[in-house]
XYZ file of C-alpha atoms in Angstrom:
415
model
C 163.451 8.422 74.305
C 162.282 12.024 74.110
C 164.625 14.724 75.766
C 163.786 17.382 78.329
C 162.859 20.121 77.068
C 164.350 23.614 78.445
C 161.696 25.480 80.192
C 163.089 29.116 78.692
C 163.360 28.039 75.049
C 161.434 29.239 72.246
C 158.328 27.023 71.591
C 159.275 24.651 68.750
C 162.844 24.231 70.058
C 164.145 21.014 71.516
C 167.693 21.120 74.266
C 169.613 18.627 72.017
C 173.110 19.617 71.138
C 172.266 21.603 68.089
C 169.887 23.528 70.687
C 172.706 23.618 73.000
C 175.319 25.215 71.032
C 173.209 28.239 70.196
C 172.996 29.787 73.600
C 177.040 29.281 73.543
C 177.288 31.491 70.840
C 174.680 34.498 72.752
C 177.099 33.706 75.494
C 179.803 34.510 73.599
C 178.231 37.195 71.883
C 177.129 39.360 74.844
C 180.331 40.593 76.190
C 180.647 42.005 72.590
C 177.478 43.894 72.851
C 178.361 45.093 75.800
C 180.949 46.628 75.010
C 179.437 48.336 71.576
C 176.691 49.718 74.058
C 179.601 51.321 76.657
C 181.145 53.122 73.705
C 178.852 54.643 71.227
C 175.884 57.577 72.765
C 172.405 56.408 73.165
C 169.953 56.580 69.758
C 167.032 58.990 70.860
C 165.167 57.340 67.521
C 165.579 54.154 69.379
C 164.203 55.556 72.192
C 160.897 57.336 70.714
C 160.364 53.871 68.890
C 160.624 51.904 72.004
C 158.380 54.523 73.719
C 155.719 54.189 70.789
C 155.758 50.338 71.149
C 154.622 50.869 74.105
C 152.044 53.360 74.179
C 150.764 50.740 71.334
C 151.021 47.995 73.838
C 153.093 45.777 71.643
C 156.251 44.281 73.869
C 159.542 42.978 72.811
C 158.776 38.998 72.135
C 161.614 36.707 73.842
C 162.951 34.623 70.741
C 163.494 35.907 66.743
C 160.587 34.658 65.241
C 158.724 37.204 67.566
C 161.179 39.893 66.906
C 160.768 40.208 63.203
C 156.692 39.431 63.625
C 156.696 42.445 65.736
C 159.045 45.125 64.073
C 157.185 48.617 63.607
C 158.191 50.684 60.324
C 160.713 53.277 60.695
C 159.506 56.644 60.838
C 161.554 59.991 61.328
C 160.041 61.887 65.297
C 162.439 64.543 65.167
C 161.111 66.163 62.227
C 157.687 65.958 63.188
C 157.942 67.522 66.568
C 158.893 71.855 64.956
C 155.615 71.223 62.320
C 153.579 70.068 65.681
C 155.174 73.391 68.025
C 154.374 75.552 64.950
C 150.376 74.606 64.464
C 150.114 74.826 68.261
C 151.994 78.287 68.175
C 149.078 79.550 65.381
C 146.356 78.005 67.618
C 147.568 79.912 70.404
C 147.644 83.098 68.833
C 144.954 82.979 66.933
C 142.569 82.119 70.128
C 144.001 85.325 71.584
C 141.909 87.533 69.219
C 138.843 89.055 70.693
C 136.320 92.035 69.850
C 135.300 95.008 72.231
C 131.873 96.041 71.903
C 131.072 99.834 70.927
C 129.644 100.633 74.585
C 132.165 98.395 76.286
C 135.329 98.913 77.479
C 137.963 96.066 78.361
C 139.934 95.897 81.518
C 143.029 93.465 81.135
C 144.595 91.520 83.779
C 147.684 89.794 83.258
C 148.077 87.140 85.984
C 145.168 88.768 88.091
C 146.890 92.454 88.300
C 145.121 94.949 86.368
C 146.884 95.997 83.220
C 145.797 98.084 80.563
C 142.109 99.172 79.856
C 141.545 98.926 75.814
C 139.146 100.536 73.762
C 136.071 98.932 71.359
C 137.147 97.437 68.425
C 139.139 93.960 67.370
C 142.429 93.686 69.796
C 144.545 90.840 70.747
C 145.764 89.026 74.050
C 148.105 86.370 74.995
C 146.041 83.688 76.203
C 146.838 82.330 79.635
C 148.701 85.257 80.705
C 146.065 88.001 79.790
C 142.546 87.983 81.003
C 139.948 90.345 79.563
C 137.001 91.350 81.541
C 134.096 94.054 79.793
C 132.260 96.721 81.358
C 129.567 98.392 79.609
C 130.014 102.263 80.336
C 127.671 103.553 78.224
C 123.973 101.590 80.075
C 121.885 103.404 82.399
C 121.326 101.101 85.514
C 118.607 101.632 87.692
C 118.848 100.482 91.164
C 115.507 100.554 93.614
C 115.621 100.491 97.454
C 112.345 100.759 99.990
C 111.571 100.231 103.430
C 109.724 101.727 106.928
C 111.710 104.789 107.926
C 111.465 106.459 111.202
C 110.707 110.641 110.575
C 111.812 113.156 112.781
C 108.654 113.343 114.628
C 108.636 109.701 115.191
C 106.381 108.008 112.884
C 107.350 105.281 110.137
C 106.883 106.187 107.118
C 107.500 103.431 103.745
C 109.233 105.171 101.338
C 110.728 103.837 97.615
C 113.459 105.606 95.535
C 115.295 104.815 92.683
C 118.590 105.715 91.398
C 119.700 106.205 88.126
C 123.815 105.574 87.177
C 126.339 104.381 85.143
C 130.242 103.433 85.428
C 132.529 106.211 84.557
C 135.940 104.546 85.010
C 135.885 100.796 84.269
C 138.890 99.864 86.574
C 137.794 101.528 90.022
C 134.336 99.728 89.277
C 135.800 96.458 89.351
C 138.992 96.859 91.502
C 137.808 99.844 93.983
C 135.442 97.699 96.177
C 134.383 94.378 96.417
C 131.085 94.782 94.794
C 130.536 98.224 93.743
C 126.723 97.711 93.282
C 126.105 96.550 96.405
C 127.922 99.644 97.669
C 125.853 101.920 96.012
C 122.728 100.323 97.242
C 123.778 99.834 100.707
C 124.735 104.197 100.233
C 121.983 104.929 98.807
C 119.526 103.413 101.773
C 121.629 105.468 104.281
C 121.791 108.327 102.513
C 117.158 107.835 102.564
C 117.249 106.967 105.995
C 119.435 110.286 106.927
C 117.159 112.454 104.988
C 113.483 110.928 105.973
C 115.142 110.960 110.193
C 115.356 114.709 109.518
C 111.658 115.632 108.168
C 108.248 115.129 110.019
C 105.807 113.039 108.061
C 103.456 115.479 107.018
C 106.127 117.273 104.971
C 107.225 113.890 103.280
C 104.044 112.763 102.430
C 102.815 116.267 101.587
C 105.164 119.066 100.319
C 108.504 118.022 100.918
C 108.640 115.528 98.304
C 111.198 117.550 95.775
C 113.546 118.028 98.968
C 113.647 114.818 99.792
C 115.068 113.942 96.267
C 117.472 116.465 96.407
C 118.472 116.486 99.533
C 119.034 112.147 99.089
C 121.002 113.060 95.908
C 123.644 115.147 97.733
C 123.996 112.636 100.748
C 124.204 109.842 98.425
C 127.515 111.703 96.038
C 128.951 112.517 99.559
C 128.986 109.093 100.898
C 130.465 107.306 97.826
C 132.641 109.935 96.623
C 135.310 108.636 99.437
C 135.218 104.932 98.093
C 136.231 106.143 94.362
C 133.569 103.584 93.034
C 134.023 104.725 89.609
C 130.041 104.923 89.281
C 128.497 108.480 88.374
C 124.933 109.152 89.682
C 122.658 110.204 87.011
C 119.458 111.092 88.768
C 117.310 110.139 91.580
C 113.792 109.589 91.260
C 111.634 109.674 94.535
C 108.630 106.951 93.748
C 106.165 107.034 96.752
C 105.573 107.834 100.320
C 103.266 106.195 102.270
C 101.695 106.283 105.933
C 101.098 102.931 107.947
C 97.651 100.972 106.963
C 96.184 102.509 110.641
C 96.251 105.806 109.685
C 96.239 105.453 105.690
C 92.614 106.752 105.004
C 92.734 109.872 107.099
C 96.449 110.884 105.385
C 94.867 109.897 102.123
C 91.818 112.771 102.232
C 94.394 115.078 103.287
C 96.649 115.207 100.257
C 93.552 115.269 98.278
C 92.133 118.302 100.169
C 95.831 119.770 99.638
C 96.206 118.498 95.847
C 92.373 120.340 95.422
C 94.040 123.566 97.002
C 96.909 123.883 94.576
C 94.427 123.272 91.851
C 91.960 125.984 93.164
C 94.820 128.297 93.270
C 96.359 127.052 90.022
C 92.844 127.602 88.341
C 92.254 131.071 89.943
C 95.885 131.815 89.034
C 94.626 131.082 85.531
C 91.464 132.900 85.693
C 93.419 136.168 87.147
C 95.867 135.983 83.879
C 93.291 135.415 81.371
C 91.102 138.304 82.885
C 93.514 140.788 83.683
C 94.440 142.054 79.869
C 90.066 142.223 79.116
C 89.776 143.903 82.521
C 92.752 146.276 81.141
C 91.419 147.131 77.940
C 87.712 148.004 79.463
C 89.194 150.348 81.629
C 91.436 151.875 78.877
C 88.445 152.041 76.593
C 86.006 153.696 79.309
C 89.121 156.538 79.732
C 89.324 156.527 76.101
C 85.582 157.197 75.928
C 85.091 159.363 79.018
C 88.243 161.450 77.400
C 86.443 161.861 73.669
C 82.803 162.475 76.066
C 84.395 165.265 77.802
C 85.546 167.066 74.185
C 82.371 166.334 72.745
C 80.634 168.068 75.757
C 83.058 171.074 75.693
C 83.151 171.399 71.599
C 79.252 171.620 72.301
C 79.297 173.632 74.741
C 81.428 176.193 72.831
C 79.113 175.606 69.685
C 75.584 176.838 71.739
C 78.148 179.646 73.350
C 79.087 180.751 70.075
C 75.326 180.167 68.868
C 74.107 182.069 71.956
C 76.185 184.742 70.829
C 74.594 185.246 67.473
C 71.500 185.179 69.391
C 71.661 188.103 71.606
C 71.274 191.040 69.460
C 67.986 188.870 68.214
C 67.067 189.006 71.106
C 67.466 192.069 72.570
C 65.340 193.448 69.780
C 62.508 190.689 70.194
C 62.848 188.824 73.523
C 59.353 187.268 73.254
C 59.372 185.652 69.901
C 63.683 184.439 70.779
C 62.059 182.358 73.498
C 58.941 181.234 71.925
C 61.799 179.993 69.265
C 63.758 178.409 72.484
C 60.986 176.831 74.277
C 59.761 175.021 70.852
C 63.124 173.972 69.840
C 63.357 172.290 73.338
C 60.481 170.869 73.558
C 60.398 169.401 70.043
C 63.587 168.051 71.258
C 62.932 166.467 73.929
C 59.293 165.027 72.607
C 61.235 163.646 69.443
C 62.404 161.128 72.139
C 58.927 159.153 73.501
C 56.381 157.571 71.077
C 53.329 159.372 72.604
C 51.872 162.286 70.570
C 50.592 165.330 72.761
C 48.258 167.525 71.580
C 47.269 171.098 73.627
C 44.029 172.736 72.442
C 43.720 175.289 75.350
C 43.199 173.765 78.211
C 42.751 170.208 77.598
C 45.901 168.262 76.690
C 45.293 165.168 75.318
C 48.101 162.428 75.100
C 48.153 159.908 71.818
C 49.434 156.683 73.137
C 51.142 156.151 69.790
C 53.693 152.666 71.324
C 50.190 151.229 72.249
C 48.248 151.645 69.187
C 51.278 150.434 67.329
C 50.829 146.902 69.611
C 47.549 146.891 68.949
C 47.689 146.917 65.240
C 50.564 144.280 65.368
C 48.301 141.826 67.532
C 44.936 142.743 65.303
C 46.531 139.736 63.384
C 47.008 137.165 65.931
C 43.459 135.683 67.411
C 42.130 137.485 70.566
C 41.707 136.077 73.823
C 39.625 137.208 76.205
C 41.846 139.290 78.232
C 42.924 140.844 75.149
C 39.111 141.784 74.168
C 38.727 143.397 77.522
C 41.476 145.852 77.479
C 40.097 146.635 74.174
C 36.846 147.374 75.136
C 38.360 149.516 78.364
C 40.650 151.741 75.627
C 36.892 152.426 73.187
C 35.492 153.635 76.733
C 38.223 155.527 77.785
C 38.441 157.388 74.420
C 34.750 157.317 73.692
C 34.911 159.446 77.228
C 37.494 161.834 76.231
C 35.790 162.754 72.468
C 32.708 163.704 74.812
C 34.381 165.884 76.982
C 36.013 167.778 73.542
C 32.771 168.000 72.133
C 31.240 169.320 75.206
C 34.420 172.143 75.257
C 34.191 172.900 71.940
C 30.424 173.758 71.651
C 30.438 175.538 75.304
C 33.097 178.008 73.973
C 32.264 180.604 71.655
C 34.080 180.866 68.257
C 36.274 184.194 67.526
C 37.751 184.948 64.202
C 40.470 186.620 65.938
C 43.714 184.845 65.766
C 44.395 183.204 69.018
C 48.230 184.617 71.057
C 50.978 182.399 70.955
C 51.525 182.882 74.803
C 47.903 181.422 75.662
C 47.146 178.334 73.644
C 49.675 175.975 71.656
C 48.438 173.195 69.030
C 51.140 170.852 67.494
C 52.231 167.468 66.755
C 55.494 166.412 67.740
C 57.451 162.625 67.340
């Protein structure tokens, strides 16, 4: 007859006596144990082996067999753990190495309160205590604001500017306000509105541009210089200015019609400058030559005084023949000056129209019209006429052998 067997035995035991005289001896044995585990300290190698069972999830087995089945190899924690707290001490400081660029500069926090503001280059921060934020100090930012305006005289006006900065001190741009950008914007359109509420329309969209950029330029340092933004204002442009849509056309052909008058005036400006100097040397040139005229005239006029003056015992000894000499020296003079030859045979003068022979003969070569034939014909009568009335004189009159005075009848051939 089988026996029972015991429910908490090891499988392949049976509860016979050799069975039965095993769990006397555990019984016996325990009071020992406890004892050994009241006096001696706890083993922490126990410990971290019975906590890395675990985390395997491999558990104690209830009988012997199990135990020895399920035995892990010794290994030594203790010196493990300094080798693992020295690679994690070189991670750490190694991640804390970080570069600053050339136009940056780096504002350090240490547990969110500003610490120390480095310079660009390789530096080095203890991470998760130090926190590095860059600013670029060196960029021009450009920030554009618009809207409808009310002027002075109470008209809206759209208007753009844009404004030119960069940050100056790294720190106050982060730390100073909230969002320093949005300051400056929110400055800058108060600053436009100021300025435009204190002009009429015509001088913004005319004239006044210049002062409206200046005059937004000083507003805008004055309202931001109490905040300490750290942001320096490099230059304000003023874009456009522009009249509502109902009036747009008529606004339009006046700043042409102005533009036009600065260029008139810009053009005559130039005209004025690049005359002036030729006007200035014609009128020193005429003085020049009205100067030299006037010593010409008076060096003559001393030259015929002084000639004069040779003259008059000549001619107190012979006062006829001096001014027969005078009136032929004038008159050859003065006849050396036309082409026409004049010739005086008593008391005919007859006049050589030299200029129009000289025509003729230069148009003998081209072929003759008929307008041309007929003056020719009316200059053979008209001298044709003139040879008859010589003739006529000549044989009428009766010949002398006696020389003819100087005073009554003159014969010559001047040029």
């Amino acid at each position: 007859m089988a026996q029972d067997q015991d429910p908490w035995a090891p499988p392949g035991t049976n509860s016979g006596n050799s069975s039965g005289q095993k769990p006397n001896n555990q019984q016996t044995n325990e009071p020992r144990n406890k004892r050994d585990n009241e006096q001696s300290p706890p083993d922490l190698e126990e410990a971290f082996t019975n906590l890395l069972k675990k985390l395997s999830g491999k558990n104690k087995g209830n009988g012997s067999n199990n135990q020895q089945n399920n035995k892990l190899p010794d290994f030594n924690v203790g010196k493990l753990l300094p080798v693992a707290v020295l690679v994690g001490a070189v991670i750490w400081g190694l991640s804390g190495l970080y570069t600053v660029k050339e136009a940056e500069r780096g504002v350090v926090t240490r547990f969110g309160q500003l610490h120390s503001i480095v310079q660009p280059g390789l530096n080095w921060k203890p991470t998760f205590v130090d926190q590095v934020i860059p600013v670029n100090v060196e960029q021009v930012k450009e920030l554009k604001t618009q809207g409808s305006m009310l002027t002075q005289d109470e008209n809206m006006v759209k208007v753009e500017l844009t404004v030119q900065y960069r940050v100056q001190d790294p720190a106050k741009f982060l730390f100073s306000v909230t969002n320093a950008e949005d300051s400056l914007g929110q400055a800058t359109d108060s600053a436009l509105r100021y300025v435009v509420g204190h002009m009429t329309m015509d001088n913004i969209l005319t004239t006044g541009r210049s002062v409206v950029r200046q005059d937004t330029w000083k507003s805008l340092n004055e309202i931001i210089k109490p905040y300490d933004m750290g942001l320096e204002v490099i230059d304000v442009n003023f874009q456009s200015a522009r009249p509502p849509e109902d009036v747009k056309d008529a606004f339009d052909d006046a700043i042409k019609a102005q533009e036009d008058e600065q260029r008139y005036i810009r053009e005559a400006e130039a005209y004025a400058r690049e005359r002036e100097p030729i006007a200035r040397g014609n009128a020193q040139r005429i003085l020049e030559e009205a100067t030299a005229y006037k010593e010409q005239i008076v060096l003559e006029a001393k030259g015929e005084v002084e000639r004069f003056q040779r003259l008059l015992p000549e001619f107190k000894s012979a006062p006829e023949v001096l001014k027969e000499r005078l009136y032929l020296q004038t008159m050859e003079n003065v006849m050396a000056k036309t082409p026409k030859v004049m010739m005086d045979a008593g008391n005919n003068l007859t006049v050589l129209p030299v200029d129009q022979l000289l025509r003729q003969k230069q148009q003998a070569t081209l072929p003759e019209t008929d307008v041309q034939r007929f003056e020719k014909s009316i200059i053979s009568n008209i001298g044709n006429s003139n040879s008859a009335v010589n003739n006529s004189s000549v044989s009428s009159s009766p010949v002398s052998n006696t020389p003819t005075s100087t005073n009554n009848g003159r014969q010559g051939r001047f040029n």
